[in-house]
Amino acid sequence: MELNTFANVRVLFFAKSRELVGEKETVINYPSRISTRRILNELLERYNSLSVISENLILSLNEEYLDINDDLIINLKTGDELAVIPPISGG
Amino acid sequence: MDELQLLKDELSKRDAEIAKLKMALQEKEKQLSLRTDVTEEALKPLKQVNKLSNESISRYSRQLILPELGVTGQVKLTNSSVLIVGAGGLGCPSAVYLAAAGIGRLGIVDYDEVELSNLHRQILHTEDRVGMSKSQSVATTCHRLNSGVEYVPYHLALDSCNALPIISQYDIVLDATDNVATRYLLNDACVIAGKTLVSGSALRFEGQLTVYNYENGPCYRCLYPKPPPPQTVTNCSDGGVVGVVPGIIGCMQALEAIKIASGIKSSFGQRMLLFDAIDGTFRCVKLRGRQPSCPVCGDAPTITQLIDYEQFCGAKASDKDKAMNILEKEQRMSAKEYKTILEEKKPHILVDVRQPVELEICQLPNTKTINIPVSSLQKEEKISELRDRINQLKSNGDDKVPIVVVCRRGNDSQSAVNTLKQQLLDNNIEIKDIKGGLHSWSKNVDHNFPQY
Ligand SMILES: [Zn+2]
């Protein structure tokens, strides 16, 4: 029996994603069991502006790299922290 | 009156003397830093030492007594060489700390010359070196701090031909560059030459740091196999940057290079540091390891020699803005033509498409300017103000309402003309941009108008 089928995940935006989305962070209600590919896809659906850099970013979950892959199903829980990290190239 | 003229003459005489002295000083500084205009030619191998001189013991005493470093670490530092690519906001702080710590040889690559707008973050250059080679300037400043280090300034742009011959002569490479193409070039060159790449970057209030190609950790391509679309890349000139941010990241690049060279391991081989200066937070993300499928550092690499990185990235290997040509000639006017419109008090609407913060710096002398930043051109509430103004002018009897769009350099204003046309869908307007933007106004109309 699953009590909680959704999780409120804190999403942090860095660098260009911050600029495109227009905010530093948000909370997204994700299904608790989800493929890592769908985590990204739902982000892109919610923020169309992110699609231009959808292939130029990495995701991390609780400060660990998240492989974006259809077959990789993970468990999310409320309070998890997802980070969207495109590279900065200036200096 | 005579006295005034006398003073003026005296002043210009002294000015000439000062200019002469400055020239002599620059010349002397050039000689002092031992080398000028080094190219990719082979350097003599760095002289290896196995003990420290009394002078070195005194100079480095505060770090020698650290058990993690000690004499062994200092000797290793003395026997190591580091190449810094980019003598800017990241390169300056990293160079000065590597020099201070007593690295054996410090190579500094930069094709560019010092500009006034560099000095808020590129802290090793000086006001009287505007126009001088940046790599030379960094070598000169560092030489004053520690003349025991060998400095090799390279006044050139790193490219697919010279990168490997230069990089292979150094132990550790620092990516302190400002553009995407050079970042991919440096990554591939370091993988091919088997060098560790200490990579830093900074923009606005954010910084990133990772050590690539280190102890089976990832390379840049393992994380970012595809370069970002050029239009999504913001440089420091357009996005802005607080000087301390690259300062902090550059210091950390020096720290990691010192750790690696002295035998302490780097902490960022498979981790990325994310620095947010507004929040005052340092986040560390654990990265994935080297990817067996990576085209350059993988098990069966497809990139085994350097490619054309400007083509690969679709962008120039510099952070300088290029003038774009989106609009037809008839859709543009010169700054001088706009000056005539103002002088003749021709009814028109001026739309400034810069960010509000930029209007605080300077504006064209038009009290009725409408500010719609390029990023807000799709927003209806912004457009409706413009529509109201158009209708006002129409009711005054002017049929084709002239709209003039301006930005800083004349690139954004062109795309804005196209967007506004679509948004307004009004046949009774004539919309043009000012070619070259405010830079052209400053250059061709009002020399006292500030440039930023
Ligand atoms: Zn790789």
Coordinates of C-alpha atoms and ligand atoms in Angstrom, one line a residue:
Chain A
M1 CA 0.0 0.0 0.0
E2 CA 1.4 3.4 -1.0
L3 CA 0.4 6.2 1.4
N4 CA 2.2 8.9 -0.4
T5 CA 2.3 8.8 -4.2
F6 CA 3.5 12.3 -4.7
A7 CA 6.5 14.3 -3.3
N8 CA 7.0 18.0 -3.0
V9 CA 10.5 18.5 -4.4
R10 CA 12.4 21.8 -4.0
V11 CA 13.9 22.7 -7.4
L12 CA 16.9 25.1 -7.6
F13 CA 17.8 26.9 -10.8
F14 CA 21.4 27.9 -11.5
A15 CA 23.1 30.0 -14.1
K16 CA 21.2 30.3 -17.4
S17 CA 18.3 28.2 -16.2
R18 CA 17.7 30.8 -13.5
E19 CA 17.6 33.6 -16.1
L20 CA 15.3 31.6 -18.4
V21 CA 12.9 30.5 -15.7
G22 CA 13.0 33.9 -13.9
E23 CA 13.3 32.5 -10.4
K24 CA 15.9 30.9 -8.2
E25 CA 13.8 28.1 -6.9
T26 CA 10.3 26.6 -6.8
V27 CA 8.5 23.5 -5.5
I28 CA 7.2 20.9 -7.8
N29 CA 4.8 18.1 -6.9
Y30 CA 6.3 15.0 -8.6
P31 CA 5.1 11.4 -8.5
S32 CA 7.1 9.5 -5.9
R33 CA 8.2 6.9 -8.4
I34 CA 9.4 8.4 -11.6
S35 CA 12.0 8.0 -14.3
T36 CA 14.8 10.5 -14.2
R37 CA 13.9 11.4 -17.8
R38 CA 10.4 12.3 -16.8
I39 CA 11.8 14.5 -14.0
L40 CA 13.4 16.6 -16.7
N41 CA 10.5 16.4 -19.1
E42 CA 8.0 17.7 -16.5
L43 CA 10.4 20.6 -15.8
L44 CA 10.5 21.4 -19.5
E45 CA 6.7 21.2 -19.8
R46 CA 6.3 23.6 -16.9
Y47 CA 9.0 26.0 -18.0
N48 CA 8.9 26.1 -21.8
S49 CA 11.7 28.7 -21.8
L50 CA 14.1 26.0 -20.5
S51 CA 13.8 23.9 -23.7
V52 CA 16.5 25.8 -25.5
I53 CA 19.1 24.5 -23.1
S54 CA 17.5 21.1 -22.3
E55 CA 20.5 19.3 -23.7
N56 CA 23.0 21.6 -22.1
L57 CA 22.4 21.1 -18.4
I58 CA 23.0 18.5 -15.7
L59 CA 20.5 17.6 -12.9
S60 CA 21.5 16.8 -9.3
L61 CA 19.3 15.3 -6.6
N62 CA 20.3 16.0 -3.1
E63 CA 23.7 17.2 -4.4
E64 CA 24.3 14.0 -6.4
Y65 CA 24.5 13.8 -10.1
L66 CA 21.3 12.5 -11.7
D67 CA 21.6 10.5 -14.9
I68 CA 18.8 11.4 -17.3
N69 CA 17.6 8.1 -18.5
D70 CA 14.2 6.6 -19.4
D71 CA 14.9 3.3 -17.7
L72 CA 16.2 4.8 -14.5
I73 CA 13.3 4.8 -12.0
I74 CA 13.9 6.5 -8.7
N75 CA 12.0 7.3 -5.5
L76 CA 11.4 10.9 -4.7
K77 CA 10.3 12.1 -1.2
T78 CA 9.1 15.4 0.0
G79 CA 12.0 17.7 0.9
D80 CA 14.3 16.3 -1.8
E81 CA 16.3 19.0 -3.6
L82 CA 16.7 18.9 -7.3
A83 CA 19.2 21.3 -8.9
V84 CA 19.3 22.4 -12.6
I85 CA 22.9 23.2 -13.6
P86 CA 23.8 24.5 -17.0
P87 CA 27.5 25.5 -17.3
I88 CA 28.7 29.0 -16.9
S89 CA 31.3 29.9 -19.5
G90 CA 32.3 33.5 -18.5
G91 CA 35.2 34.5 -16.5
Chain B
M1 CA 47.0 86.3 -18.3
D2 CA 50.7 85.7 -18.9
E3 CA 50.9 83.8 -15.7
L4 CA 48.1 81.5 -16.8
Q5 CA 49.7 80.8 -20.2
L6 CA 53.0 80.1 -18.4
L7 CA 51.3 77.6 -16.1
K8 CA 49.7 75.9 -19.1
D9 CA 53.0 75.6 -20.9
E10 CA 54.6 74.2 -17.8
L11 CA 51.8 71.7 -17.4
S12 CA 52.0 70.4 -21.0
K13 CA 55.8 70.2 -20.6
R14 CA 55.4 68.1 -17.5
D15 CA 52.7 66.0 -19.2
A16 CA 55.2 65.1 -21.9
E17 CA 57.8 64.2 -19.4
I18 CA 55.3 61.9 -17.6
A19 CA 54.4 60.2 -20.9
K20 CA 58.1 59.7 -21.6
L21 CA 58.7 58.2 -18.1
K22 CA 55.7 55.9 -18.5
M23 CA 57.1 54.6 -21.8
A24 CA 60.5 54.0 -20.2
L25 CA 58.8 52.2 -17.3
Q26 CA 56.8 50.0 -19.6
E27 CA 60.0 49.1 -21.5
K28 CA 61.8 48.3 -18.2
E29 CA 58.9 46.2 -17.0
K30 CA 59.0 44.2 -20.2
Q31 CA 62.7 43.5 -19.8
L32 CA 62.2 42.6 -16.1
S33 CA 59.7 39.9 -16.8
L34 CA 62.4 38.0 -18.6
R35 CA 60.4 36.9 -21.7
T36 CA 58.3 38.6 -24.3
D37 CA 56.3 37.2 -27.1
V38 CA 56.9 33.6 -26.4
T39 CA 55.1 31.4 -28.9
E40 CA 54.6 27.6 -28.8
E41 CA 58.3 27.0 -29.1
A42 CA 59.7 24.4 -26.7
L43 CA 60.8 25.8 -23.3
K44 CA 63.9 24.4 -21.6
P45 CA 62.8 21.8 -19.1
L46 CA 62.1 23.3 -15.7
K47 CA 65.2 23.0 -13.4
Q48 CA 64.4 20.4 -10.8
V49 CA 65.6 20.9 -7.2
N50 CA 65.6 18.5 -4.3
K51 CA 66.2 21.0 -1.5
L52 CA 65.1 24.5 -0.6
S53 CA 67.5 27.5 -0.4
N54 CA 67.7 29.5 2.9
E55 CA 65.8 32.3 1.2
S56 CA 63.0 29.9 0.1
I57 CA 62.8 28.5 3.6
S58 CA 62.3 32.1 5.0
R59 CA 59.9 33.1 2.2
Y60 CA 57.7 30.0 2.4
S61 CA 58.1 29.4 6.2
R62 CA 54.4 29.9 7.0
Q63 CA 53.3 27.1 4.6
L64 CA 56.4 24.9 5.2
I65 CA 55.3 24.3 8.8
L66 CA 52.0 22.8 7.6
P67 CA 52.4 19.1 7.9
E68 CA 50.2 18.5 4.9
L69 CA 52.6 20.6 2.7
G70 CA 56.0 20.6 4.4
V71 CA 59.3 20.7 2.7
T72 CA 58.4 17.8 0.4
G73 CA 55.3 19.7 -0.8
Q74 CA 57.2 22.9 -1.3
V75 CA 59.9 21.2 -3.3
K76 CA 57.2 19.6 -5.5
L77 CA 55.7 23.0 -6.0
T78 CA 59.0 24.4 -7.0
N79 CA 59.4 21.6 -9.5
S80 CA 56.0 22.1 -11.0
S81 CA 54.6 24.2 -13.8
V82 CA 51.1 25.6 -14.3
L83 CA 49.5 27.1 -17.4
I84 CA 46.8 29.6 -16.9
V85 CA 44.6 30.2 -19.9
G86 CA 43.0 33.6 -19.6
A87 CA 44.6 36.5 -17.8
G88 CA 41.3 38.1 -16.8
G89 CA 38.9 37.9 -13.8
L90 CA 39.8 34.3 -13.0
G91 CA 43.4 34.3 -14.2
C92 CA 44.5 37.3 -12.2
P93 CA 43.7 35.9 -8.7
S94 CA 44.9 32.4 -9.6
A95 CA 48.2 33.7 -11.0
V96 CA 49.0 35.9 -8.0
Y97 CA 48.5 33.1 -5.5
L98 CA 50.4 30.5 -7.5
A99 CA 53.2 33.0 -7.8
A100 CA 53.1 33.8 -4.1
A101 CA 53.1 30.1 -3.2
G102 CA 56.3 29.5 -5.2
I103 CA 55.2 27.5 -8.2
G104 CA 58.2 26.8 -10.4
R105 CA 57.0 28.0 -13.7
L106 CA 53.8 29.9 -14.6
G107 CA 52.6 30.2 -18.2
I108 CA 50.0 32.8 -18.9
V109 CA 48.0 32.8 -22.1
D110 CA 45.9 35.7 -23.3
Y111 CA 45.5 37.2 -26.8
D112 CA 43.8 40.4 -25.4
E113 CA 45.0 43.8 -24.2
V114 CA 44.0 45.6 -21.0
E115 CA 40.9 47.8 -21.1
L116 CA 39.5 50.2 -18.5
S117 CA 36.4 48.0 -18.1
N118 CA 38.6 45.0 -17.1
L119 CA 40.1 46.6 -14.0
H120 CA 37.2 46.1 -11.6
R121 CA 37.9 42.4 -11.6
Q122 CA 41.2 41.8 -13.4
I123 CA 43.2 43.1 -10.5
L124 CA 46.8 42.6 -11.6
H125 CA 46.5 45.1 -14.4
T126 CA 46.9 48.8 -13.8
E127 CA 45.5 52.0 -15.2
D128 CA 48.8 52.9 -17.0
R129 CA 48.8 49.5 -18.7
V130 CA 45.5 50.0 -20.7
G131 CA 46.5 48.8 -24.2
M132 CA 49.3 46.5 -22.9
S133 CA 49.2 42.7 -23.4
K134 CA 47.3 41.1 -20.5
S135 CA 49.6 38.1 -20.2
Q136 CA 52.6 40.5 -20.1
S137 CA 50.8 42.6 -17.5
V138 CA 50.1 39.6 -15.2
A139 CA 53.7 38.4 -15.5
T140 CA 55.0 41.8 -14.7
T141 CA 52.9 42.2 -11.5
C142 CA 53.6 38.6 -10.3
H143 CA 57.3 39.1 -10.9
R144 CA 57.3 42.0 -8.4
L145 CA 55.6 39.7 -5.9
N146 CA 57.9 36.7 -6.4
S147 CA 60.9 37.0 -8.8
G148 CA 61.9 33.4 -8.0
V149 CA 59.1 32.1 -10.2
E150 CA 59.7 31.7 -14.0
Y151 CA 57.0 33.5 -15.9
V152 CA 56.1 32.7 -19.5
P153 CA 53.6 35.1 -21.0
Y154 CA 51.9 34.0 -24.3
H155 CA 50.3 36.9 -26.1
L156 CA 48.3 34.7 -28.4
A157 CA 44.9 33.1 -28.8
L158 CA 45.0 29.4 -28.0
D159 CA 43.8 27.4 -31.0
S160 CA 43.7 23.9 -32.4
C161 CA 47.3 24.3 -33.8
N162 CA 49.1 25.7 -30.8
A163 CA 47.2 24.3 -27.9
L164 CA 48.9 20.9 -27.7
P165 CA 52.5 22.1 -28.1
I166 CA 52.0 24.6 -25.4
I167 CA 49.9 22.5 -22.9
S168 CA 52.1 19.5 -23.1
Q169 CA 55.0 21.5 -21.6
Y170 CA 53.0 22.1 -18.3
D171 CA 51.9 19.9 -15.5
I172 CA 48.6 21.4 -14.7
V173 CA 46.3 23.6 -16.7
L174 CA 43.8 26.3 -15.4
D175 CA 40.8 27.1 -17.5
A176 CA 40.3 30.8 -16.7
T177 CA 38.8 31.6 -20.1
D178 CA 35.6 33.5 -21.0
N179 CA 34.0 31.6 -23.9
V180 CA 32.5 28.2 -24.8
A181 CA 34.8 27.4 -27.8
T182 CA 38.0 27.7 -25.8
R183 CA 36.5 25.6 -22.9
Y184 CA 35.9 22.7 -25.2
L185 CA 39.3 23.2 -26.9
L186 CA 41.1 23.2 -23.5
N187 CA 39.1 20.1 -22.3
D188 CA 40.0 18.1 -25.4
A189 CA 43.6 19.2 -25.4
C190 CA 44.0 18.3 -21.7
V191 CA 42.5 14.9 -22.3
I192 CA 44.7 14.2 -25.3
A193 CA 47.9 15.6 -23.5
G194 CA 47.0 13.8 -20.3
K195 CA 46.8 16.9 -18.1
T196 CA 44.5 17.8 -15.2
L197 CA 42.3 20.8 -16.0
V198 CA 41.3 23.0 -13.1
S199 CA 38.2 24.8 -14.5
G200 CA 36.6 27.9 -13.1
S201 CA 33.9 30.2 -14.4
A202 CA 31.9 33.2 -13.2
L203 CA 29.0 35.4 -14.3
R204 CA 26.9 37.9 -12.4
F205 CA 26.8 36.7 -8.8
E206 CA 27.5 33.0 -9.6
G207 CA 30.6 30.9 -9.9
Q208 CA 31.4 27.3 -10.7
L209 CA 34.5 25.2 -10.1
T210 CA 35.4 21.6 -11.2
V211 CA 38.7 19.7 -11.7
Y212 CA 38.4 17.7 -14.9
N213 CA 40.3 14.7 -16.2
Y214 CA 41.6 13.9 -12.7
E215 CA 41.9 10.4 -11.2
N216 CA 39.2 8.8 -13.4
G217 CA 36.8 11.7 -12.9
P218 CA 34.9 13.1 -15.8
C219 CA 36.0 15.5 -18.4
Y220 CA 34.0 18.6 -19.5
R221 CA 32.4 16.6 -22.3
C222 CA 31.4 13.7 -19.9
L223 CA 29.1 16.3 -18.3
Y224 CA 28.3 18.6 -21.2
P225 CA 28.6 16.6 -24.4
K226 CA 26.9 19.3 -26.5
P227 CA 27.8 23.0 -26.6
P228 CA 25.0 25.3 -25.7
P229 CA 23.2 27.2 -28.6
P230 CA 25.2 30.4 -29.1
Q231 CA 22.2 32.6 -28.4
T232 CA 21.8 31.2 -24.9
V233 CA 25.4 32.0 -23.9
T234 CA 25.7 35.2 -21.8
N235 CA 29.2 36.8 -21.5
C236 CA 30.4 39.2 -18.7
S237 CA 30.0 42.2 -21.0
D238 CA 26.3 41.6 -21.4
G239 CA 25.4 39.8 -18.2
G240 CA 27.7 41.7 -15.9
V241 CA 29.9 40.2 -13.1
V242 CA 30.8 41.3 -9.6
G243 CA 34.6 41.4 -9.5
V244 CA 34.9 39.4 -6.2
V245 CA 33.0 36.4 -7.7
P246 CA 35.7 35.4 -10.3
G247 CA 38.1 36.6 -7.5
I248 CA 36.9 33.8 -5.2
I249 CA 36.7 31.2 -7.9
G250 CA 40.1 32.1 -9.2
C251 CA 41.6 31.8 -5.7
M252 CA 40.1 28.3 -5.4
Q253 CA 41.6 27.4 -8.8
A254 CA 45.0 28.4 -7.5
L255 CA 44.3 26.4 -4.3
E256 CA 43.4 23.2 -6.1
A257 CA 46.4 23.6 -8.4
I258 CA 48.7 24.1 -5.3
K259 CA 47.1 21.0 -3.7
I260 CA 47.6 18.9 -6.8
A261 CA 51.2 20.1 -7.5
S262 CA 52.3 19.7 -3.8
G263 CA 50.9 16.2 -3.5
I264 CA 47.7 16.9 -1.6
K265 CA 44.8 15.6 -3.6
S266 CA 42.2 17.9 -5.2
S267 CA 38.8 18.0 -3.6
F268 CA 37.0 18.7 -6.9
G269 CA 37.9 15.8 -9.1
Q270 CA 34.4 14.5 -9.2
R271 CA 32.6 17.4 -7.7
M272 CA 31.3 20.7 -8.8
L273 CA 31.3 23.8 -6.6
L274 CA 28.4 26.2 -7.1
F275 CA 28.9 29.5 -5.5
D276 CA 26.0 32.0 -5.1
A277 CA 27.3 35.3 -3.9
I278 CA 23.8 36.8 -3.3
D279 CA 22.7 34.0 -1.0
G280 CA 26.3 33.5 0.4
T281 CA 26.1 29.8 -0.3
F282 CA 28.6 27.2 -1.5
R283 CA 27.0 24.0 -2.8
C284 CA 28.9 20.9 -3.8
V285 CA 27.4 18.5 -6.2
K286 CA 28.9 15.0 -6.6
L287 CA 29.4 14.3 -10.2
R288 CA 29.4 11.1 -12.2
G289 CA 32.8 9.6 -13.1
R290 CA 34.5 9.4 -16.4
Q291 CA 32.0 8.1 -19.1
P292 CA 33.2 5.1 -21.0
S293 CA 31.1 6.4 -23.9
C294 CA 32.7 9.9 -23.9
P295 CA 33.9 10.9 -27.4
V296 CA 37.2 12.2 -26.1
C297 CA 38.1 10.6 -22.7
G298 CA 36.0 7.4 -23.2
D299 CA 37.2 3.9 -23.9
A300 CA 36.8 4.2 -27.7
P301 CA 37.3 7.9 -28.3
T302 CA 36.3 9.4 -31.6
I303 CA 38.0 12.7 -31.0
T304 CA 41.7 11.9 -31.0
Q305 CA 43.0 15.2 -32.3
L306 CA 41.8 18.7 -31.9
I307 CA 38.9 19.9 -34.1
D308 CA 37.6 23.3 -35.1
Y309 CA 36.0 24.5 -31.9
E310 CA 34.5 27.7 -33.3
Q311 CA 32.6 25.5 -35.8
F312 CA 31.7 22.9 -33.2
C313 CA 30.2 25.6 -30.9
G314 CA 28.9 27.9 -33.6
A315 CA 30.6 30.8 -31.8
K316 CA 33.8 32.7 -31.8
A317 CA 36.6 31.9 -29.3
S318 CA 36.3 35.2 -27.6
D319 CA 33.7 37.0 -25.4
K320 CA 33.6 40.1 -27.7
D321 CA 30.3 40.9 -29.1
K322 CA 29.9 40.9 -32.9
A323 CA 27.7 43.3 -34.7
M324 CA 24.8 41.4 -36.2
N325 CA 22.9 42.2 -39.3
I326 CA 19.3 41.0 -38.9
L327 CA 17.5 44.0 -40.4
E328 CA 17.5 45.4 -44.0
K329 CA 19.2 48.7 -44.6
E330 CA 15.8 50.5 -44.9
Q331 CA 14.8 49.4 -41.4
R332 CA 17.8 51.1 -39.8
M333 CA 18.9 54.6 -39.1
S334 CA 22.2 56.1 -38.0
A335 CA 22.7 57.8 -34.7
K336 CA 23.2 61.0 -36.6
E337 CA 19.8 60.6 -38.4
Y338 CA 18.2 60.2 -35.0
K339 CA 19.9 63.4 -33.8
T340 CA 18.2 65.2 -36.7
I341 CA 14.8 63.8 -35.7
L342 CA 15.4 65.2 -32.2
E343 CA 16.6 68.5 -33.4
E344 CA 13.6 68.9 -35.8
K345 CA 11.2 67.8 -33.0
K346 CA 9.7 65.3 -35.4
P347 CA 6.9 63.4 -33.7
H348 CA 8.1 59.8 -33.0
I349 CA 8.2 57.2 -30.2
L350 CA 11.6 56.1 -28.8
V351 CA 11.7 52.5 -27.4
D352 CA 14.7 51.7 -25.3
V353 CA 15.0 47.9 -25.1
R354 CA 17.7 47.7 -22.4
Q355 CA 17.3 46.6 -18.8
P356 CA 15.9 49.3 -16.5
V357 CA 19.3 49.2 -14.6
E358 CA 21.0 50.2 -17.8
L359 CA 18.8 53.3 -18.3
E360 CA 20.1 54.5 -14.9
I361 CA 23.6 54.6 -16.4
C362 CA 22.7 56.7 -19.4
Q363 CA 19.8 57.5 -21.8
L364 CA 19.2 59.3 -25.0
P365 CA 18.0 62.9 -24.6
N366 CA 14.3 62.1 -25.0
T367 CA 12.0 62.7 -22.1
K368 CA 9.3 60.4 -23.4
T369 CA 11.4 57.3 -23.8
I370 CA 9.4 54.0 -23.4
N371 CA 11.5 51.3 -21.7
I372 CA 10.6 47.7 -22.8
P373 CA 13.5 45.3 -22.1
V374 CA 14.0 42.8 -24.9
S375 CA 13.1 40.1 -22.4
S376 CA 9.6 41.7 -21.9
L377 CA 8.7 42.4 -25.5
Q378 CA 6.1 39.6 -25.5
K379 CA 4.4 40.9 -22.4
E380 CA 1.0 42.5 -23.2
E381 CA 1.1 45.1 -20.4
K382 CA 4.3 46.5 -21.8
I383 CA 3.0 46.5 -25.3
S384 CA -0.2 48.2 -24.4
E385 CA 1.6 51.3 -23.2
L386 CA 3.2 51.5 -26.6
R387 CA -0.1 51.0 -28.3
D388 CA -1.6 53.9 -26.4
R389 CA 1.2 56.2 -27.4
I390 CA 0.9 55.1 -31.1
N391 CA -2.9 55.9 -30.9
Q392 CA -2.1 59.3 -29.4
L393 CA 0.2 60.2 -32.3
K394 CA -2.3 58.9 -34.8
S395 CA -5.1 61.1 -33.4
N396 CA -2.7 64.1 -33.8
G397 CA -3.0 63.4 -37.5
D398 CA 0.3 61.7 -38.2
D399 CA -0.6 58.7 -40.3
K400 CA 2.6 56.6 -40.3
V401 CA 3.8 56.8 -36.8
P402 CA 7.6 56.5 -36.6
I403 CA 9.0 54.2 -33.9
V404 CA 12.7 54.2 -33.1
V405 CA 14.2 51.3 -31.2
V406 CA 17.5 51.6 -29.4
C407 CA 19.8 49.4 -27.3
R408 CA 23.4 49.4 -26.2
R409 CA 25.2 48.2 -29.3
G410 CA 22.5 47.8 -32.0
N411 CA 22.0 44.0 -31.8
D412 CA 19.1 43.6 -29.4
S413 CA 17.4 46.6 -31.1
Q414 CA 17.2 44.6 -34.4
S415 CA 15.5 41.6 -33.0
A416 CA 13.3 43.9 -31.1
V417 CA 12.1 45.6 -34.3
N418 CA 11.0 42.2 -35.6
T419 CA 9.3 41.2 -32.4
L420 CA 7.5 44.5 -32.1
K421 CA 6.3 44.3 -35.7
Q422 CA 4.7 40.9 -34.9
Q423 CA 3.3 42.1 -31.6
L424 CA 1.8 45.3 -32.9
L425 CA 0.5 44.1 -36.3
D426 CA -0.1 47.7 -37.3
N427 CA 0.4 48.9 -40.8
N428 CA 0.3 52.5 -39.8
I429 CA 3.7 52.5 -38.1
E430 CA 7.2 52.7 -39.4
I431 CA 9.6 51.0 -37.1
K432 CA 13.4 51.3 -37.3
D433 CA 16.4 50.7 -35.0
I434 CA 19.4 52.9 -34.4
K435 CA 22.4 51.2 -36.0
G436 CA 25.2 50.6 -33.5
G437 CA 23.0 51.7 -30.6
L438 CA 24.2 54.0 -27.8
H439 CA 27.8 53.1 -28.6
S440 CA 27.3 54.8 -32.0
W441 CA 25.6 57.7 -30.4
S442 CA 28.6 58.2 -28.2
K443 CA 31.1 57.8 -31.0
N444 CA 29.3 59.8 -33.7
V445 CA 27.0 62.3 -32.0
D446 CA 27.9 63.1 -28.4
H447 CA 31.5 62.3 -27.3
N448 CA 30.5 63.1 -23.7
F449 CA 27.9 60.3 -23.7
P450 CA 29.2 57.5 -21.5
Q451 CA 30.1 54.0 -22.9
Y452 CA 29.7 50.9 -20.9
Ligands
ZN1 ZN 34.9 12.7 -21.1

